[in-house]
Amino acid sequence: MFESLSDRLTRALTDLRGKGRLSDADIDRTAREIRLALLDADVSLPVVRGFISRVKERAKGAEVSGALNPAQQIVKIVNEELVDVLGGETRRISYAKTPPTVIMLAGLQGAGKTTLAGKLGAWLKKQGHTPLLVAADLQRPGAVSQLQIVGERAGVAVYAPHPGTSVGGEGELGVSAADPIDVARDGVAMAEDKQYDVVIVDTAGRLGVDAELMAQAAGIRDAVSPDEVLFVLDAMIGQDAVGTAEAFSQGVGITGVVLTKLDGDARGGAALSVRDITGVPIMFASSGEKLEDFDVFHPDRMASRILG
Ligand code: GDP
């Protein structure tokens, strides 16, 4: 994960080691190297610009403190700016005062929503919750049965349009008579009735952002008034994925991002850009296909990992 960025940042910063004082030229040179490392990592240009200008300003204005030598001071500044660009504090789920808490998943097809529904369900269960997964992706053939399989593996209940059967299953066209908005609403009603305390609503994704997808997602949002709308973002796509997050942010309104496929993301551009561009925090990260390849996203731990 982020190997090349990590190597290059570490190299740029170790070059400063042993220097008793840093001149403005030293700082400018280091800032240039950091800039190139971030651009090569596919971090979006406005994010890189802001990052570099803050690092330079802080490094040049830094008082020489007793505890840290100048090189350590710059490492500290870069670390703090990385934490900041990754979202600062860890952002936890905002649970509803009166259960159930409704979490809606949105994103492009293939981003990893259905897989995530299982992972999040299993994680919530471990935290002592009683989650229910709702299969409101009636677009992709097999999505309902996939959610049922994922739910079974995670030991989490699933509400599907016709319980026990697969609507739009393999071999069919994937067009269901059921309306995803009704399914989402009925799923939440069932959670209220049966006292599930968290509902995770899986929704349809397309290959690209389109008006119909956005309208359907907005319809589901209006029907179930989610406490969280999590945008599931395939980190391997890089900066382009950040553009889709921004479109969803404007079209549906999102409260958090879940990064998936971090295991395949060597560069880190999406991870480092998405918070700045959308203004919403990364809440969870997924780094593999297995249920347990999933955790709360901690900006400080990620920054330390990047800086090696
Ligand atoms: P959806 O269309 O958004 O519901 O996406 P799926 O949940 O069906 O996931 C698409 C593919 O990505 C599947 O083959 C998943 O196994 C895979 N996938 C999901 N999350 C991850 C992850 O974190 N890492 C890797 N390597 N693969 C993942």
JSON list of N, CA and C in Angstrom, two decimals, residues 107-165:
[
{"chain": "A", "resi": 107, "resn": "GLY", "atom": "N", "xyz": [-22.42, 4.29, -4.50]},
{"chain": "A", "resi": 107, "resn": "GLY", "atom": "CA", "xyz": [-21.15, 4.23, -5.23]},
{"chain": "A", "resi": 107, "resn": "GLY", "atom": "C", "xyz": [-21.32, 3.55, -6.57]},
{"chain": "A", "resi": 108, "resn": "LEU", "atom": "N", "xyz": [-20.25, 3.50, -7.31]},
{"chain": "A", "resi": 108, "resn": "LEU", "atom": "CA", "xyz": [-20.30, 2.90, -8.64]},
{"chain": "A", "resi": 108, "resn": "LEU", "atom": "C", "xyz": [-20.33, 1.37, -8.55]},
{"chain": "A", "resi": 109, "resn": "GLN", "atom": "N", "xyz": [-20.80, 0.76, -9.61]},
{"chain": "A", "resi": 109, "resn": "GLN", "atom": "CA", "xyz": [-20.80, -0.69, -9.68]},
{"chain": "A", "resi": 109, "resn": "GLN", "atom": "C", "xyz": [-19.37, -1.23, -9.60]},
{"chain": "A", "resi": 110, "resn": "GLY", "atom": "N", "xyz": [-19.18, -2.26, -8.80]},
{"chain": "A", "resi": 110, "resn": "GLY", "atom": "CA", "xyz": [-17.86, -2.85, -8.70]},
{"chain": "A", "resi": 110, "resn": "GLY", "atom": "C", "xyz": [-16.97, -2.20, -7.65]},
{"chain": "A", "resi": 111, "resn": "ALA", "atom": "N", "xyz": [-17.48, -1.13, -7.01]},
{"chain": "A", "resi": 111, "resn": "ALA", "atom": "CA", "xyz": [-16.65, -0.43, -6.01]},
{"chain": "A", "resi": 111, "resn": "ALA", "atom": "C", "xyz": [-16.43, -1.30, -4.77]},
{"chain": "A", "resi": 112, "resn": "GLY", "atom": "N", "xyz": [-17.37, -2.22, -4.56]},
{"chain": "A", "resi": 112, "resn": "GLY", "atom": "CA", "xyz": [-17.24, -3.10, -3.39]},
{"chain": "A", "resi": 112, "resn": "GLY", "atom": "C", "xyz": [-18.33, -2.87, -2.36]},
{"chain": "A", "resi": 113, "resn": "LYS", "atom": "N", "xyz": [-19.49, -2.36, -2.80]},
{"chain": "A", "resi": 113, "resn": "LYS", "atom": "CA", "xyz": [-20.58, -2.05, -1.85]},
{"chain": "A", "resi": 113, "resn": "LYS", "atom": "C", "xyz": [-21.14, -3.31, -1.18]},
{"chain": "A", "resi": 114, "resn": "THR", "atom": "N", "xyz": [-21.44, -4.31, -2.00]},
{"chain": "A", "resi": 114, "resn": "THR", "atom": "CA", "xyz": [-22.07, -5.50, -1.44]},
{"chain": "A", "resi": 114, "resn": "THR", "atom": "C", "xyz": [-21.13, -6.21, -0.48]},
{"chain": "A", "resi": 115, "resn": "THR", "atom": "N", "xyz": [-19.87, -6.31, -0.90]},
{"chain": "A", "resi": 115, "resn": "THR", "atom": "CA", "xyz": [-18.86, -6.90, -0.02]},
{"chain": "A", "resi": 115, "resn": "THR", "atom": "C", "xyz": [-18.77, -6.10, 1.27]},
{"chain": "A", "resi": 116, "resn": "LEU", "atom": "N", "xyz": [-18.79, -4.79, 1.13]},
{"chain": "A", "resi": 116, "resn": "LEU", "atom": "CA", "xyz": [-18.68, -3.93, 2.30]},
{"chain": "A", "resi": 116, "resn": "LEU", "atom": "C", "xyz": [-19.87, -4.11, 3.24]},
{"chain": "A", "resi": 117, "resn": "ALA", "atom": "N", "xyz": [-21.07, -4.29, 2.67]},
{"chain": "A", "resi": 117, "resn": "ALA", "atom": "CA", "xyz": [-22.26, -4.47, 3.51]},
{"chain": "A", "resi": 117, "resn": "ALA", "atom": "C", "xyz": [-22.01, -5.62, 4.50]},
{"chain": "A", "resi": 118, "resn": "GLY", "atom": "N", "xyz": [-21.43, -6.72, 3.99]},
{"chain": "A", "resi": 118, "resn": "GLY", "atom": "CA", "xyz": [-21.13, -7.87, 4.84]},
{"chain": "A", "resi": 118, "resn": "GLY", "atom": "C", "xyz": [-20.07, -7.54, 5.88]},
{"chain": "A", "resi": 119, "resn": "LYS", "atom": "N", "xyz": [-19.02, -6.85, 5.43]},
{"chain": "A", "resi": 119, "resn": "LYS", "atom": "CA", "xyz": [-17.92, -6.52, 6.35]},
{"chain": "A", "resi": 119, "resn": "LYS", "atom": "C", "xyz": [-18.41, -5.59, 7.46]},
{"chain": "A", "resi": 120, "resn": "LEU", "atom": "N", "xyz": [-19.18, -4.58, 7.06]},
{"chain": "A", "resi": 120, "resn": "LEU", "atom": "CA", "xyz": [-19.69, -3.62, 8.04]},
{"chain": "A", "resi": 120, "resn": "LEU", "atom": "C", "xyz": [-20.67, -4.32, 9.00]},
{"chain": "A", "resi": 121, "resn": "GLY", "atom": "N", "xyz": [-21.48, -5.21, 8.43]},
{"chain": "A", "resi": 121, "resn": "GLY", "atom": "CA", "xyz": [-22.43, -5.96, 9.25]},
{"chain": "A", "resi": 121, "resn": "GLY", "atom": "C", "xyz": [-21.69, -6.79, 10.30]},
{"chain": "A", "resi": 122, "resn": "ALA", "atom": "N", "xyz": [-20.65, -7.50, 9.86]},
{"chain": "A", "resi": 122, "resn": "ALA", "atom": "CA", "xyz": [-19.88, -8.34, 10.78]},
{"chain": "A", "resi": 122, "resn": "ALA", "atom": "C", "xyz": [-19.20, -7.48, 11.84]},
{"chain": "A", "resi": 123, "resn": "TRP", "atom": "N", "xyz": [-18.68, -6.35, 11.41]},
{"chain": "A", "resi": 123, "resn": "TRP", "atom": "CA", "xyz": [-18.00, -5.44, 12.34]},
{"chain": "A", "resi": 123, "resn": "TRP", "atom": "C", "xyz": [-18.98, -4.90, 13.38]},
{"chain": "A", "resi": 124, "resn": "LEU", "atom": "N", "xyz": [-20.17, -4.50, 12.91]},
{"chain": "A", "resi": 124, "resn": "LEU", "atom": "CA", "xyz": [-21.19, -3.97, 13.83]},
{"chain": "A", "resi": 124, "resn": "LEU", "atom": "C", "xyz": [-21.62, -5.03, 14.84]},
{"chain": "A", "resi": 125, "resn": "LYS", "atom": "N", "xyz": [-21.74, -6.25, 14.34]},
{"chain": "A", "resi": 125, "resn": "LYS", "atom": "CA", "xyz": [-22.14, -7.35, 15.21]},
{"chain": "A", "resi": 125, "resn": "LYS", "atom": "C", "xyz": [-21.11, -7.53, 16.33]},
{"chain": "A", "resi": 126, "resn": "LYS", "atom": "N", "xyz": [-19.85, -7.43, 15.94]},
{"chain": "A", "resi": 126, "resn": "LYS", "atom": "CA", "xyz": [-18.77, -7.56, 16.92]},
{"chain": "A", "resi": 126, "resn": "LYS", "atom": "C", "xyz": [-18.83, -6.45, 17.97]},
{"chain": "A", "resi": 127, "resn": "GLN", "atom": "N", "xyz": [-19.34, -5.28, 17.54]},
{"chain": "A", "resi": 127, "resn": "GLN", "atom": "CA", "xyz": [-19.47, -4.16, 18.47]},
{"chain": "A", "resi": 127, "resn": "GLN", "atom": "C", "xyz": [-20.72, -4.30, 19.35]},
{"chain": "A", "resi": 128, "resn": "GLY", "atom": "N", "xyz": [-21.46, -5.38, 19.18]},
{"chain": "A", "resi": 128, "resn": "GLY", "atom": "CA", "xyz": [-22.63, -5.61, 20.01]},
{"chain": "A", "resi": 128, "resn": "GLY", "atom": "C", "xyz": [-23.94, -5.15, 19.38]},
{"chain": "A", "resi": 129, "resn": "HIS", "atom": "N", "xyz": [-23.91, -4.79, 18.12]},
{"chain": "A", "resi": 129, "resn": "HIS", "atom": "CA", "xyz": [-25.15, -4.36, 17.45]},
{"chain": "A", "resi": 129, "resn": "HIS", "atom": "C", "xyz": [-25.86, -5.55, 16.80]},
{"chain": "A", "resi": 130, "resn": "THR", "atom": "N", "xyz": [-27.11, -5.30, 16.41]},
{"chain": "A", "resi": 130, "resn": "THR", "atom": "CA", "xyz": [-27.88, -6.31, 15.70]},
{"chain": "A", "resi": 130, "resn": "THR", "atom": "C", "xyz": [-28.25, -5.75, 14.33]},
{"chain": "A", "resi": 131, "resn": "PRO", "atom": "N", "xyz": [-27.34, -5.89, 13.36]},
{"chain": "A", "resi": 131, "resn": "PRO", "atom": "CA", "xyz": [-27.59, -5.25, 12.07]},
{"chain": "A", "resi": 131, "resn": "PRO", "atom": "C", "xyz": [-28.49, -6.05, 11.13]},
{"chain": "A", "resi": 132, "resn": "LEU", "atom": "N", "xyz": [-29.09, -5.33, 10.21]},
{"chain": "A", "resi": 132, "resn": "LEU", "atom": "CA", "xyz": [-29.88, -5.95, 9.14]},
{"chain": "A", "resi": 132, "resn": "LEU", "atom": "C", "xyz": [-29.38, -5.38, 7.82]},
{"chain": "A", "resi": 133, "resn": "LEU", "atom": "N", "xyz": [-29.11, -6.25, 6.86]},
{"chain": "A", "resi": 133, "resn": "LEU", "atom": "CA", "xyz": [-28.71, -5.79, 5.52]},
{"chain": "A", "resi": 133, "resn": "LEU", "atom": "C", "xyz": [-29.96, -5.74, 4.64]},
{"chain": "A", "resi": 134, "resn": "VAL", "atom": "N", "xyz": [-30.09, -4.68, 3.86]},
{"chain": "A", "resi": 134, "resn": "VAL", "atom": "CA", "xyz": [-31.25, -4.56, 2.98]},
{"chain": "A", "resi": 134, "resn": "VAL", "atom": "C", "xyz": [-30.79, -4.52, 1.53]},
{"chain": "A", "resi": 135, "resn": "ALA", "atom": "N", "xyz": [-31.35, -5.43, 0.74]},
{"chain": "A", "resi": 135, "resn": "ALA", "atom": "CA", "xyz": [-30.92, -5.58, -0.65]},
{"chain": "A", "resi": 135, "resn": "ALA", "atom": "C", "xyz": [-31.73, -4.66, -1.57]},
{"chain": "A", "resi": 136, "resn": "ALA", "atom": "N", "xyz": [-31.29, -3.42, -1.70]},
{"chain": "A", "resi": 136, "resn": "ALA", "atom": "CA", "xyz": [-32.00, -2.48, -2.56]},
{"chain": "A", "resi": 136, "resn": "ALA", "atom": "C", "xyz": [-31.23, -2.24, -3.87]},
{"chain": "A", "resi": 137, "resn": "ASP", "atom": "N", "xyz": [-30.27, -3.10, -4.17]},
{"chain": "A", "resi": 137, "resn": "ASP", "atom": "CA", "xyz": [-29.63, -3.06, -5.49]},
{"chain": "A", "resi": 137, "resn": "ASP", "atom": "C", "xyz": [-30.36, -4.06, -6.37]},
{"chain": "A", "resi": 138, "resn": "LEU", "atom": "N", "xyz": [-31.32, -3.56, -7.14]},
{"chain": "A", "resi": 138, "resn": "LEU", "atom": "CA", "xyz": [-32.11, -4.47, -7.99]},
{"chain": "A", "resi": 138, "resn": "LEU", "atom": "C", "xyz": [-31.68, -4.32, -9.44]},
{"chain": "A", "resi": 139, "resn": "GLN", "atom": "N", "xyz": [-30.57, -3.63, -9.63]},
{"chain": "A", "resi": 139, "resn": "GLN", "atom": "CA", "xyz": [-30.11, -3.34, -10.99]},
{"chain": "A", "resi": 139, "resn": "GLN", "atom": "C", "xyz": [-29.18, -4.44, -11.50]},
{"chain": "A", "resi": 140, "resn": "ARG", "atom": "N", "xyz": [-28.20, -4.75, -10.67]},
{"chain": "A", "resi": 140, "resn": "ARG", "atom": "CA", "xyz": [-27.18, -5.69, -11.12]},
{"chain": "A", "resi": 140, "resn": "ARG", "atom": "C", "xyz": [-27.67, -7.12, -10.94]},
{"chain": "A", "resi": 141, "resn": "PRO", "atom": "N", "xyz": [-27.64, -7.90, -12.00]},
{"chain": "A", "resi": 141, "resn": "PRO", "atom": "CA", "xyz": [-28.08, -9.30, -11.85]},
{"chain": "A", "resi": 141, "resn": "PRO", "atom": "C", "xyz": [-27.26, -9.98, -10.77]},
{"chain": "A", "resi": 142, "resn": "GLY", "atom": "N", "xyz": [-27.93, -10.66, -9.88]},
{"chain": "A", "resi": 142, "resn": "GLY", "atom": "CA", "xyz": [-27.20, -11.40, -8.86]},
{"chain": "A", "resi": 142, "resn": "GLY", "atom": "C", "xyz": [-26.86, -10.62, -7.61]},
{"chain": "A", "resi": 143, "resn": "ALA", "atom": "N", "xyz": [-27.15, -9.30, -7.60]},
{"chain": "A", "resi": 143, "resn": "ALA", "atom": "CA", "xyz": [-26.75, -8.50, -6.43]},
{"chain": "A", "resi": 143, "resn": "ALA", "atom": "C", "xyz": [-27.49, -8.94, -5.17]},
{"chain": "A", "resi": 144, "resn": "VAL", "atom": "N", "xyz": [-28.78, -9.29, -5.33]},
{"chain": "A", "resi": 144, "resn": "VAL", "atom": "CA", "xyz": [-29.57, -9.68, -4.16]},
{"chain": "A", "resi": 144, "resn": "VAL", "atom": "C", "xyz": [-29.04, -10.99, -3.59]},
{"chain": "A", "resi": 145, "resn": "SER", "atom": "N", "xyz": [-28.83, -11.97, -4.48]},
{"chain": "A", "resi": 145, "resn": "SER", "atom": "CA", "xyz": [-28.33, -13.26, -3.96]},
{"chain": "A", "resi": 145, "resn": "SER", "atom": "C", "xyz": [-26.91, -13.10, -3.42]},
{"chain": "A", "resi": 146, "resn": "GLN", "atom": "N", "xyz": [-26.12, -12.22, -4.02]},
{"chain": "A", "resi": 146, "resn": "GLN", "atom": "CA", "xyz": [-24.76, -11.98, -3.50]},
{"chain": "A", "resi": 146, "resn": "GLN", "atom": "C", "xyz": [-24.84, -11.43, -2.08]},
{"chain": "A", "resi": 147, "resn": "LEU", "atom": "N", "xyz": [-25.79, -10.51, -1.85]},
{"chain": "A", "resi": 147, "resn": "LEU", "atom": "CA", "xyz": [-25.93, -9.94, -0.51]},
{"chain": "A", "resi": 147, "resn": "LEU", "atom": "C", "xyz": [-26.37, -11.02, 0.48]},
{"chain": "A", "resi": 148, "resn": "GLN", "atom": "N", "xyz": [-27.24, -11.90, 0.00]},
{"chain": "A", "resi": 148, "resn": "GLN", "atom": "CA", "xyz": [-27.70, -12.98, 0.88]},
{"chain": "A", "resi": 148, "resn": "GLN", "atom": "C", "xyz": [-26.54, -13.90, 1.27]},
{"chain": "A", "resi": 149, "resn": "ILE", "atom": "N", "xyz": [-25.67, -14.17, 0.32]},
{"chain": "A", "resi": 149, "resn": "ILE", "atom": "CA", "xyz": [-24.50, -15.02, 0.61]},
{"chain": "A", "resi": 149, "resn": "ILE", "atom": "C", "xyz": [-23.56, -14.31, 1.59]},
{"chain": "A", "resi": 150, "resn": "VAL", "atom": "N", "xyz": [-23.33, -13.02, 1.30]},
{"chain": "A", "resi": 150, "resn": "VAL", "atom": "CA", "xyz": [-22.44, -12.22, 2.15]},
{"chain": "A", "resi": 150, "resn": "VAL", "atom": "C", "xyz": [-23.00, -12.16, 3.58]},
{"chain": "A", "resi": 151, "resn": "GLY", "atom": "N", "xyz": [-24.32, -11.98, 3.68]},
{"chain": "A", "resi": 151, "resn": "GLY", "atom": "CA", "xyz": [-24.98, -11.90, 4.99]},
{"chain": "A", "resi": 151, "resn": "GLY", "atom": "C", "xyz": [-24.82, -13.21, 5.76]},
{"chain": "A", "resi": 152, "resn": "GLU", "atom": "N", "xyz": [-25.00, -14.29, 5.02]},
{"chain": "A", "resi": 152, "resn": "GLU", "atom": "CA", "xyz": [-24.89, -15.60, 5.66]},
{"chain": "A", "resi": 152, "resn": "GLU", "atom": "C", "xyz": [-23.47, -15.81, 6.20]},
{"chain": "A", "resi": 153, "resn": "ARG", "atom": "N", "xyz": [-22.50, -15.44, 5.37]},
{"chain": "A", "resi": 153, "resn": "ARG", "atom": "CA", "xyz": [-21.10, -15.60, 5.78]},
{"chain": "A", "resi": 153, "resn": "ARG", "atom": "C", "xyz": [-20.80, -14.75, 7.01]},
{"chain": "A", "resi": 154, "resn": "ALA", "atom": "N", "xyz": [-21.41, -13.55, 7.05]},
{"chain": "A", "resi": 154, "resn": "ALA", "atom": "CA", "xyz": [-21.14, -12.63, 8.16]},
{"chain": "A", "resi": 154, "resn": "ALA", "atom": "C", "xyz": [-22.03, -12.94, 9.37]},
{"chain": "A", "resi": 155, "resn": "GLY", "atom": "N", "xyz": [-22.98, -13.84, 9.19]},
{"chain": "A", "resi": 155, "resn": "GLY", "atom": "CA", "xyz": [-23.91, -14.14, 10.28]},
{"chain": "A", "resi": 155, "resn": "GLY", "atom": "C", "xyz": [-24.84, -12.97, 10.56]},
{"chain": "A", "resi": 156, "resn": "VAL", "atom": "N", "xyz": [-25.24, -12.27, 9.48]},
{"chain": "A", "resi": 156, "resn": "VAL", "atom": "CA", "xyz": [-26.08, -11.09, 9.63]},
{"chain": "A", "resi": 156, "resn": "VAL", "atom": "C", "xyz": [-27.35, -11.28, 8.78]},
{"chain": "A", "resi": 157, "resn": "ALA", "atom": "N", "xyz": [-28.50, -10.89, 9.32]},
{"chain": "A", "resi": 157, "resn": "ALA", "atom": "CA", "xyz": [-29.76, -11.08, 8.62]},
{"chain": "A", "resi": 157, "resn": "ALA", "atom": "C", "xyz": [-29.85, -10.17, 7.39]},
{"chain": "A", "resi": 158, "resn": "VAL", "atom": "N", "xyz": [-30.58, -10.64, 6.37]},
{"chain": "A", "resi": 158, "resn": "VAL", "atom": "CA", "xyz": [-30.73, -9.88, 5.13]},
{"chain": "A", "resi": 158, "resn": "VAL", "atom": "C", "xyz": [-32.22, -9.73, 4.81]},
{"chain": "A", "resi": 159, "resn": "TYR", "atom": "N", "xyz": [-32.61, -8.51, 4.48]},
{"chain": "A", "resi": 159, "resn": "TYR", "atom": "CA", "xyz": [-33.97, -8.30, 3.98]},
{"chain": "A", "resi": 159, "resn": "TYR", "atom": "C", "xyz": [-33.89, -8.16, 2.46]},
{"chain": "A", "resi": 160, "resn": "ALA", "atom": "N", "xyz": [-34.56, -9.05, 1.75]},
{"chain": "A", "resi": 160, "resn": "ALA", "atom": "CA", "xyz": [-34.56, -9.01, 0.28]},
{"chain": "A", "resi": 160, "resn": "ALA", "atom": "C", "xyz": [-36.01, -8.84, -0.18]},
{"chain": "A", "resi": 161, "resn": "PRO", "atom": "N", "xyz": [-36.22, -8.37, -1.41]},
{"chain": "A", "resi": 161, "resn": "PRO", "atom": "CA", "xyz": [-37.58, -8.13, -1.89]},
{"chain": "A", "resi": 161, "resn": "PRO", "atom": "C", "xyz": [-38.52, -9.31, -1.67]},
{"chain": "A", "resi": 162, "resn": "HIS", "atom": "N", "xyz": [-38.07, -10.52, -2.03]},
{"chain": "A", "resi": 162, "resn": "HIS", "atom": "CA", "xyz": [-38.87, -11.69, -1.75]},
{"chain": "A", "resi": 162, "resn": "HIS", "atom": "C", "xyz": [-37.99, -12.61, -0.93]},
{"chain": "A", "resi": 163, "resn": "PRO", "atom": "N", "xyz": [-38.16, -12.58, 0.37]},
{"chain": "A", "resi": 163, "resn": "PRO", "atom": "CA", "xyz": [-37.21, -13.30, 1.22]},
{"chain": "A", "resi": 163, "resn": "PRO", "atom": "C", "xyz": [-36.99, -14.74, 0.74]},
{"chain": "A", "resi": 164, "resn": "GLY", "atom": "N", "xyz": [-35.73, -15.09, 0.69]},
{"chain": "A", "resi": 164, "resn": "GLY", "atom": "CA", "xyz": [-35.42, -16.47, 0.32]},
{"chain": "A", "resi": 164, "resn": "GLY", "atom": "C", "xyz": [-35.23, -16.68, -1.17]},
{"chain": "A", "resi": 165, "resn": "THR", "atom": "N", "xyz": [-35.69, -15.73, -1.96]},
{"chain": "A", "resi": 165, "resn": "THR", "atom": "CA", "xyz": [-35.51, -15.91, -3.41]},
{"chain": "A", "resi": 165, "resn": "THR", "atom": "C", "xyz": [-34.62, -14.80, -3.93]}
]
